[in-house]
PDB file of C-alpha atoms in Angstrom:
ATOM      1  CA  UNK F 181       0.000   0.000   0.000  1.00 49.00           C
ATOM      2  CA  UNK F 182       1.046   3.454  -0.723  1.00 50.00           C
ATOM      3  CA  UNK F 183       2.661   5.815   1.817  1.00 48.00           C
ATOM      4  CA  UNK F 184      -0.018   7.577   2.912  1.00 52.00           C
ATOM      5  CA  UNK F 185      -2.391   4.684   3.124  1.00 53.00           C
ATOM      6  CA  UNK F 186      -4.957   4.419   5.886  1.00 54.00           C
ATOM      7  CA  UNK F 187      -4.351   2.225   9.141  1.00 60.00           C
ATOM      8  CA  UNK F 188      -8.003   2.398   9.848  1.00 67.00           C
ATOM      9  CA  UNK F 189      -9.377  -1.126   8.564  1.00 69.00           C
ATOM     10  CA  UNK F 190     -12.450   0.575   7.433  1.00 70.00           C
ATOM     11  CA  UNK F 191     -10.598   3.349   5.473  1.00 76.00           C
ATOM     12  CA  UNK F 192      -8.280   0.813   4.153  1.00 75.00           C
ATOM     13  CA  UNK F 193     -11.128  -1.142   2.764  1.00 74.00           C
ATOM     14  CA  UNK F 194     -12.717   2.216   1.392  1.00 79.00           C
ATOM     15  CA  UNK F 195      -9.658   2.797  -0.612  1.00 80.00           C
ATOM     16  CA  UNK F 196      -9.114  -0.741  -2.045  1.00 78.00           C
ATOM     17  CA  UNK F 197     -12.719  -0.721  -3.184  1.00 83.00           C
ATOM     18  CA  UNK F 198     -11.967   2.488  -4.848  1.00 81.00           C
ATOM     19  CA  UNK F 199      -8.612   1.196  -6.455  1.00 81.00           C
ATOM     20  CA  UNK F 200     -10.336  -1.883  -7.336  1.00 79.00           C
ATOM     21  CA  UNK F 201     -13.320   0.350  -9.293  1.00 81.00           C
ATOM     22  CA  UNK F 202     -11.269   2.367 -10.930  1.00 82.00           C
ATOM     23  CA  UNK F 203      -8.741  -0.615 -12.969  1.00 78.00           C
ATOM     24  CA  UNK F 204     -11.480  -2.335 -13.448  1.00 79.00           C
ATOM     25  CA  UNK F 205     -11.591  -0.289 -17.049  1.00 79.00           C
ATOM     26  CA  UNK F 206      -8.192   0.802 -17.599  1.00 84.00           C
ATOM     27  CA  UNK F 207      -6.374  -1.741 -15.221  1.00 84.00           C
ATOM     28  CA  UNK F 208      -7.952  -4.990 -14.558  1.00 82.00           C
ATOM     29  CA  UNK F 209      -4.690  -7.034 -13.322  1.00 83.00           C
ATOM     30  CA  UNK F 210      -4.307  -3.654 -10.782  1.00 81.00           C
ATOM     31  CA  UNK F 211      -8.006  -3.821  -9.663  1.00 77.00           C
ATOM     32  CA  UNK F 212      -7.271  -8.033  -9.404  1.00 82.00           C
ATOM     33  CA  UNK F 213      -4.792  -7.401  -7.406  1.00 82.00           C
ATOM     34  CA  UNK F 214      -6.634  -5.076  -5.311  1.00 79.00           C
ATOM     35  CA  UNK F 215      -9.409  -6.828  -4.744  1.00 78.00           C
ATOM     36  CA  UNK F 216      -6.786  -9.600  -3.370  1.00 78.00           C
ATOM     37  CA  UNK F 217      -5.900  -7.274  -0.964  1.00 80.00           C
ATOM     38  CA  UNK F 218      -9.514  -7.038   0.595  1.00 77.00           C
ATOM     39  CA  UNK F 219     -10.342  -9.700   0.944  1.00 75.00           C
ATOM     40  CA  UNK F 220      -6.710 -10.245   2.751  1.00 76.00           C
ATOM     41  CA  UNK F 221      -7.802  -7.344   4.593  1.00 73.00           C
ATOM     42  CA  UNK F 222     -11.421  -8.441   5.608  1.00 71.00           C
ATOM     43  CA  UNK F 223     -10.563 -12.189   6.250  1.00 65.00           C
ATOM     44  CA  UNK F 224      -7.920 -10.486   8.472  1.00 67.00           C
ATOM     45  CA  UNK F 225      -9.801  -8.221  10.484  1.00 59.00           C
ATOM     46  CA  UNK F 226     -12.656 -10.490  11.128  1.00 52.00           C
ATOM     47  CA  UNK F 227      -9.868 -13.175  12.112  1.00 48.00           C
ATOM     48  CA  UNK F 228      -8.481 -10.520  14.282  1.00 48.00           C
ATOM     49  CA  UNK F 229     -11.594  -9.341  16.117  1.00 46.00           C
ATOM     50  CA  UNK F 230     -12.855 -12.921  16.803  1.00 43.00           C
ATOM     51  CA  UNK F 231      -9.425 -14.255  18.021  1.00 44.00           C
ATOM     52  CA  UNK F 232      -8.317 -14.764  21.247  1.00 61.00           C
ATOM     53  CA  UNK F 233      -4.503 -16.554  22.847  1.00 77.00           C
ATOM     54  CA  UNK F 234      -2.866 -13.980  20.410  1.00 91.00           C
ATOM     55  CA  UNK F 235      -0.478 -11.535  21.402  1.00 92.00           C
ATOM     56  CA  UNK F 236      -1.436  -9.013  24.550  1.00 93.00           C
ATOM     57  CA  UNK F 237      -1.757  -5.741  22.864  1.00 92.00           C
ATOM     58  CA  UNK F 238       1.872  -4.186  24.388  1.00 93.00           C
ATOM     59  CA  UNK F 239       3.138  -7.481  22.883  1.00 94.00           C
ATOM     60  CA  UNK F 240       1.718  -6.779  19.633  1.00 95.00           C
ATOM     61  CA  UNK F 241       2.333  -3.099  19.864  1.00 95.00           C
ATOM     62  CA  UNK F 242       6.013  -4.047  20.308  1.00 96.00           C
ATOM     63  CA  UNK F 243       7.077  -6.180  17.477  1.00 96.00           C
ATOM     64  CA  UNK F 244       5.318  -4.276  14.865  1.00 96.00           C
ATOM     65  CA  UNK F 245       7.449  -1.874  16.120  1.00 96.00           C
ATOM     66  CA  UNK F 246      10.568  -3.518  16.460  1.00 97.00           C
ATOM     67  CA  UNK F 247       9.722  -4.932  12.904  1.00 96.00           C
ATOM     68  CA  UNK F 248       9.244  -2.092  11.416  1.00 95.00           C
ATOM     69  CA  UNK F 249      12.397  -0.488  12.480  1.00 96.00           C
ATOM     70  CA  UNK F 250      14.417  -3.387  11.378  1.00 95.00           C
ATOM     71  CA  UNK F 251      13.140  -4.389   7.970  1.00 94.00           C
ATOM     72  CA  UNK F 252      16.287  -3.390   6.548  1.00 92.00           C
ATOM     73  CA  UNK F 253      18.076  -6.320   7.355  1.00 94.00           C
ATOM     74  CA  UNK F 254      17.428  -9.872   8.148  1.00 93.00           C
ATOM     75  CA  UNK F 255      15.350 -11.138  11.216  1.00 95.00           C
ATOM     76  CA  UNK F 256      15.155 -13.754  13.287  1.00 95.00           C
ATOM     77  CA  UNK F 257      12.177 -15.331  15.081  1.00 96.00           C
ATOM     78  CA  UNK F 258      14.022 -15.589  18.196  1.00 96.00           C
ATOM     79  CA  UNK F 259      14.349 -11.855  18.657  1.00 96.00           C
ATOM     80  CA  UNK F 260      11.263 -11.261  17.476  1.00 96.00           C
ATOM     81  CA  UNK F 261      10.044 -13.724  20.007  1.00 95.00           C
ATOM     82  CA  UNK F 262      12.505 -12.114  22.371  1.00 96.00           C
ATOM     83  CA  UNK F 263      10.901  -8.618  22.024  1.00 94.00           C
ATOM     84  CA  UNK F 264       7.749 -10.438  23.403  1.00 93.00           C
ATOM     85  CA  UNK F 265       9.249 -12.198  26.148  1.00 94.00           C
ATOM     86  CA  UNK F 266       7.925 -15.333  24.356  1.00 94.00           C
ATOM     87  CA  UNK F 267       9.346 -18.871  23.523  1.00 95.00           C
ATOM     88  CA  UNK F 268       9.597 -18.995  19.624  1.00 95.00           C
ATOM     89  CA  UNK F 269       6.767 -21.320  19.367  1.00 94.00           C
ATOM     90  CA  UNK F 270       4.503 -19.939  22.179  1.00 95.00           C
ATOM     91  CA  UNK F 271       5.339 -16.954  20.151  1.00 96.00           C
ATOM     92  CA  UNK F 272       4.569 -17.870  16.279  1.00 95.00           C
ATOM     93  CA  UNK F 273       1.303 -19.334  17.361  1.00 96.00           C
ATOM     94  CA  UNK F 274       0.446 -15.720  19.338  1.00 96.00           C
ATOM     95  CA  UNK F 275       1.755 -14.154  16.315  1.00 96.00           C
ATOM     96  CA  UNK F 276      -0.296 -15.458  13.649  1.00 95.00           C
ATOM     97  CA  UNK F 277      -3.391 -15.518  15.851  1.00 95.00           C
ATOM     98  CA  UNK F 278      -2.992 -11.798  16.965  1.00 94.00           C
ATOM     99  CA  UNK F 279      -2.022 -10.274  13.249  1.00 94.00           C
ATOM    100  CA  UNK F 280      -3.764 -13.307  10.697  1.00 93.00           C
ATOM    101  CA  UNK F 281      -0.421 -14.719   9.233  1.00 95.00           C
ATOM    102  CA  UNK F 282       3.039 -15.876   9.870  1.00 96.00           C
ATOM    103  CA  UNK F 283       5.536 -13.687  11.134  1.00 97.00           C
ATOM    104  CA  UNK F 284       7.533 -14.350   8.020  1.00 96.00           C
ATOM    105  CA  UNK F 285       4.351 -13.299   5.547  1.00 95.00           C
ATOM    106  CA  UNK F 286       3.870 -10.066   7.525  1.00 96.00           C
ATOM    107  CA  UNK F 287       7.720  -9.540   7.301  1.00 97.00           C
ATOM    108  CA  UNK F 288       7.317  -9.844   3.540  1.00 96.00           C
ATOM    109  CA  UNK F 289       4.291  -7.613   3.354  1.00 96.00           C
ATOM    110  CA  UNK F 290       5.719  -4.774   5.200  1.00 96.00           C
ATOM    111  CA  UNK F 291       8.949  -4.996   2.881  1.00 96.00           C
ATOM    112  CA  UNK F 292       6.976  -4.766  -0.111  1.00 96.00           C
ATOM    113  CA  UNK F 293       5.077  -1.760   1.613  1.00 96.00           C
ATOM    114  CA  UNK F 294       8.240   0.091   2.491  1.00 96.00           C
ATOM    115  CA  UNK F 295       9.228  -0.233  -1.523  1.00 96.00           C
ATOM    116  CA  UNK F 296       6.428   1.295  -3.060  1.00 95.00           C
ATOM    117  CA  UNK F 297       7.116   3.734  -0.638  1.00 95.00           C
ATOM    118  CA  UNK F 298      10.047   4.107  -1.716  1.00 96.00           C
ATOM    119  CA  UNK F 299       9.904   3.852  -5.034  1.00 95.00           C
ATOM    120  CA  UNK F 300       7.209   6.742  -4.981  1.00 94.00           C
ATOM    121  CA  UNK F 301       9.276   8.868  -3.191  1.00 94.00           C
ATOM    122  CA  UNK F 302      12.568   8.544  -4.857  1.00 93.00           C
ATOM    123  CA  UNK F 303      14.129   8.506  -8.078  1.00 93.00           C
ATOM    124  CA  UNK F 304      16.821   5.434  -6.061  1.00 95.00           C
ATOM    125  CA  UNK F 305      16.981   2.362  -8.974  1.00 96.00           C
ATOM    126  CA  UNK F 306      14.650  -0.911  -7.587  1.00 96.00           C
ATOM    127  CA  UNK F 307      18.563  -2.487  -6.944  1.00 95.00           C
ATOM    128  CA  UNK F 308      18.982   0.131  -3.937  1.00 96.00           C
ATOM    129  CA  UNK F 309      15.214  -0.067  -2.826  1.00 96.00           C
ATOM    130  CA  UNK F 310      15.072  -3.560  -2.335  1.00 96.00           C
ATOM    131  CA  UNK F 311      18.372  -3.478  -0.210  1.00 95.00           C
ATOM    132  CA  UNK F 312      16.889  -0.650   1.802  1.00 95.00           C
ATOM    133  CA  UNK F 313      13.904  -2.844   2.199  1.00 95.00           C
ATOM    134  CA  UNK F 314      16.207  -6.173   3.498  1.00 94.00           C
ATOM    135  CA  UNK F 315      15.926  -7.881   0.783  1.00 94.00           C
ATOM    136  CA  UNK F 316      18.931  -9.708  -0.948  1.00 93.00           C
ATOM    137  CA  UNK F 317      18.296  -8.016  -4.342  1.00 95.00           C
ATOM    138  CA  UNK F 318      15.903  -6.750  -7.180  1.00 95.00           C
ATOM    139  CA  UNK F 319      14.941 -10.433  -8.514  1.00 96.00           C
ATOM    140  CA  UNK F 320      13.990 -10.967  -4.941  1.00 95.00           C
ATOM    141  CA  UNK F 321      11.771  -7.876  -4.676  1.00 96.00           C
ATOM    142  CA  UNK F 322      10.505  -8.254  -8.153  1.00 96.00           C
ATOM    143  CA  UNK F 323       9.898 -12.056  -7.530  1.00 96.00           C
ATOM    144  CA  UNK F 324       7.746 -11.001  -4.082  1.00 96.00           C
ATOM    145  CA  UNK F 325       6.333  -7.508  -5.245  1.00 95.00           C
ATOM    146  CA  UNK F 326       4.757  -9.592  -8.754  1.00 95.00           C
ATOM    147  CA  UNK F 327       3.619 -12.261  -6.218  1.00 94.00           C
ATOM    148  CA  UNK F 328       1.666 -10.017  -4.430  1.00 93.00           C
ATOM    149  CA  UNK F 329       0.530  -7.174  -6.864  1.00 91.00           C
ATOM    150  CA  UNK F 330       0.228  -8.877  -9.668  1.00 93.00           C
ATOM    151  CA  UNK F 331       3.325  -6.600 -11.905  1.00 94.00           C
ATOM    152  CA  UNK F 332       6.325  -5.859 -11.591  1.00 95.00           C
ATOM    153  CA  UNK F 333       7.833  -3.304  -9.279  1.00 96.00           C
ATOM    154  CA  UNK F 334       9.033  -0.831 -12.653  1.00 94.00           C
ATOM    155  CA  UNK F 335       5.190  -1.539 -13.898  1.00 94.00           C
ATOM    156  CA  UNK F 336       3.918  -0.408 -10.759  1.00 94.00           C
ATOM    157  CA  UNK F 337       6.479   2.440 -10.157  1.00 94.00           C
ATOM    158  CA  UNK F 338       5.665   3.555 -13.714  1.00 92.00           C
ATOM    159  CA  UNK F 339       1.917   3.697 -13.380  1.00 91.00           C
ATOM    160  CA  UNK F 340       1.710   5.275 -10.187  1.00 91.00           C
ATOM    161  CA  UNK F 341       4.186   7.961 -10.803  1.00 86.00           C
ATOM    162  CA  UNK F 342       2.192   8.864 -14.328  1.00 81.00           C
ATOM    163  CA  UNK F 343      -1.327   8.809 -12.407  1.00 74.00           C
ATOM    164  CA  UNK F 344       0.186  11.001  -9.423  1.00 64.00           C
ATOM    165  CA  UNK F 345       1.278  13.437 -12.456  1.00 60.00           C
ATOM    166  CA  UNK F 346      -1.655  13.141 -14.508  1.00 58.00           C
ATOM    167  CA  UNK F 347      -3.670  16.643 -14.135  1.00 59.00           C
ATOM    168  CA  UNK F 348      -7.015  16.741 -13.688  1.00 59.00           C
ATOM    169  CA  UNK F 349      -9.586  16.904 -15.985  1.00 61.00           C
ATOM    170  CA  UNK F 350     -10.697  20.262 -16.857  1.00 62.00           C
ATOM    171  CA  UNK F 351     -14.177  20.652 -18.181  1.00 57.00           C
ATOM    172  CA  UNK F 352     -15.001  21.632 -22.095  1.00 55.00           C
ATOM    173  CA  UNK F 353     -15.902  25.198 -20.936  1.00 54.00           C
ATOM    174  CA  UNK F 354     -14.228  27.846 -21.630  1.00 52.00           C
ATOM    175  CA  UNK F 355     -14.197  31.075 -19.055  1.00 51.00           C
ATOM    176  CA  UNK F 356     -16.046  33.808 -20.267  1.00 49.00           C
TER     177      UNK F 356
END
């Protein structure tokens, strides 16, 4: 998801219904992918609201945190586990209960997050982005990114960058 995405579940729905509306005429492997990411997002907040043995919120608070901070190089489970004051399998069961997948898949997800961050705001070649992003190097992020877009990261870097530049319409008018 972009940058300046919403963390509200409900706004974050909002928006992929939008994105998926809008390629579904000029885009439909973009408005595929987007609907992909609903349901990912609804099967995940329903999972998330109806769970219970996950994470205690500070817990959970915590290693997004610490994972967040630290995407830009390898991780282990153990101090990710650590960070919770958790045996590794006490905590990879907590884990995907309290956030709907592995701690490896949500590892992956923000990675791919922080590059089309990235590659929105800078002009930095996909080579340096996916090293910034801990990854081992741009056939691994295009390899994950067309996994779970749908396109490659130059595709997706080229389309968003022309639709962020695009003016608006104007109308036929003219002022009088």
């Amino acid at each position: 998801m972009p940058a300046d995405a919403p963390c509200d579940p409900a706004e974050a729905a909002e928006a992929l219904i939008e994105d998926v509306r809008c390629g579904l005429a000029s885009d439909p492997a973009a408005a595929r992918a987007a609907a992909v990411r609903l349901v990912t997002l609804l099967t995940l907040s329903g999972a998330a609201e109806g769970s219970r043995g996950g994470l205690a919120s500070w817990q959970k608070r915590r290693v997004d945190r610490y994972l967040r901070r630290s995407l830009h190089r390898p991780l282990r489970l153990e101090e990710l586990a650590e960070q919770a004051a958790l045996s590794v399998s006490h905590f990879a069961r907590a884990f995907k209960d309290s956030f709907g997948t592995t701690p490896h898949g949500y590892i992956i997800r923000l990675r791919l997050e922080r590059a089309q961050r990235l590659m929105l705001a800078t002009s930095d070649p996909l080579s340096q982005i996916a090293l910034a992003c801990g990854l081992t190097n741009q056939a691994h992020l295009s390899k994950l990114f067309r996994r779970w877009l749908g396109e490659t990261p130059s595709a997706w870097r080229r389309r968003n960058l022309t639709r962020a530049v695009t003016p608006p319409p104007t109308s036929a008018r003219t002022p009088s």
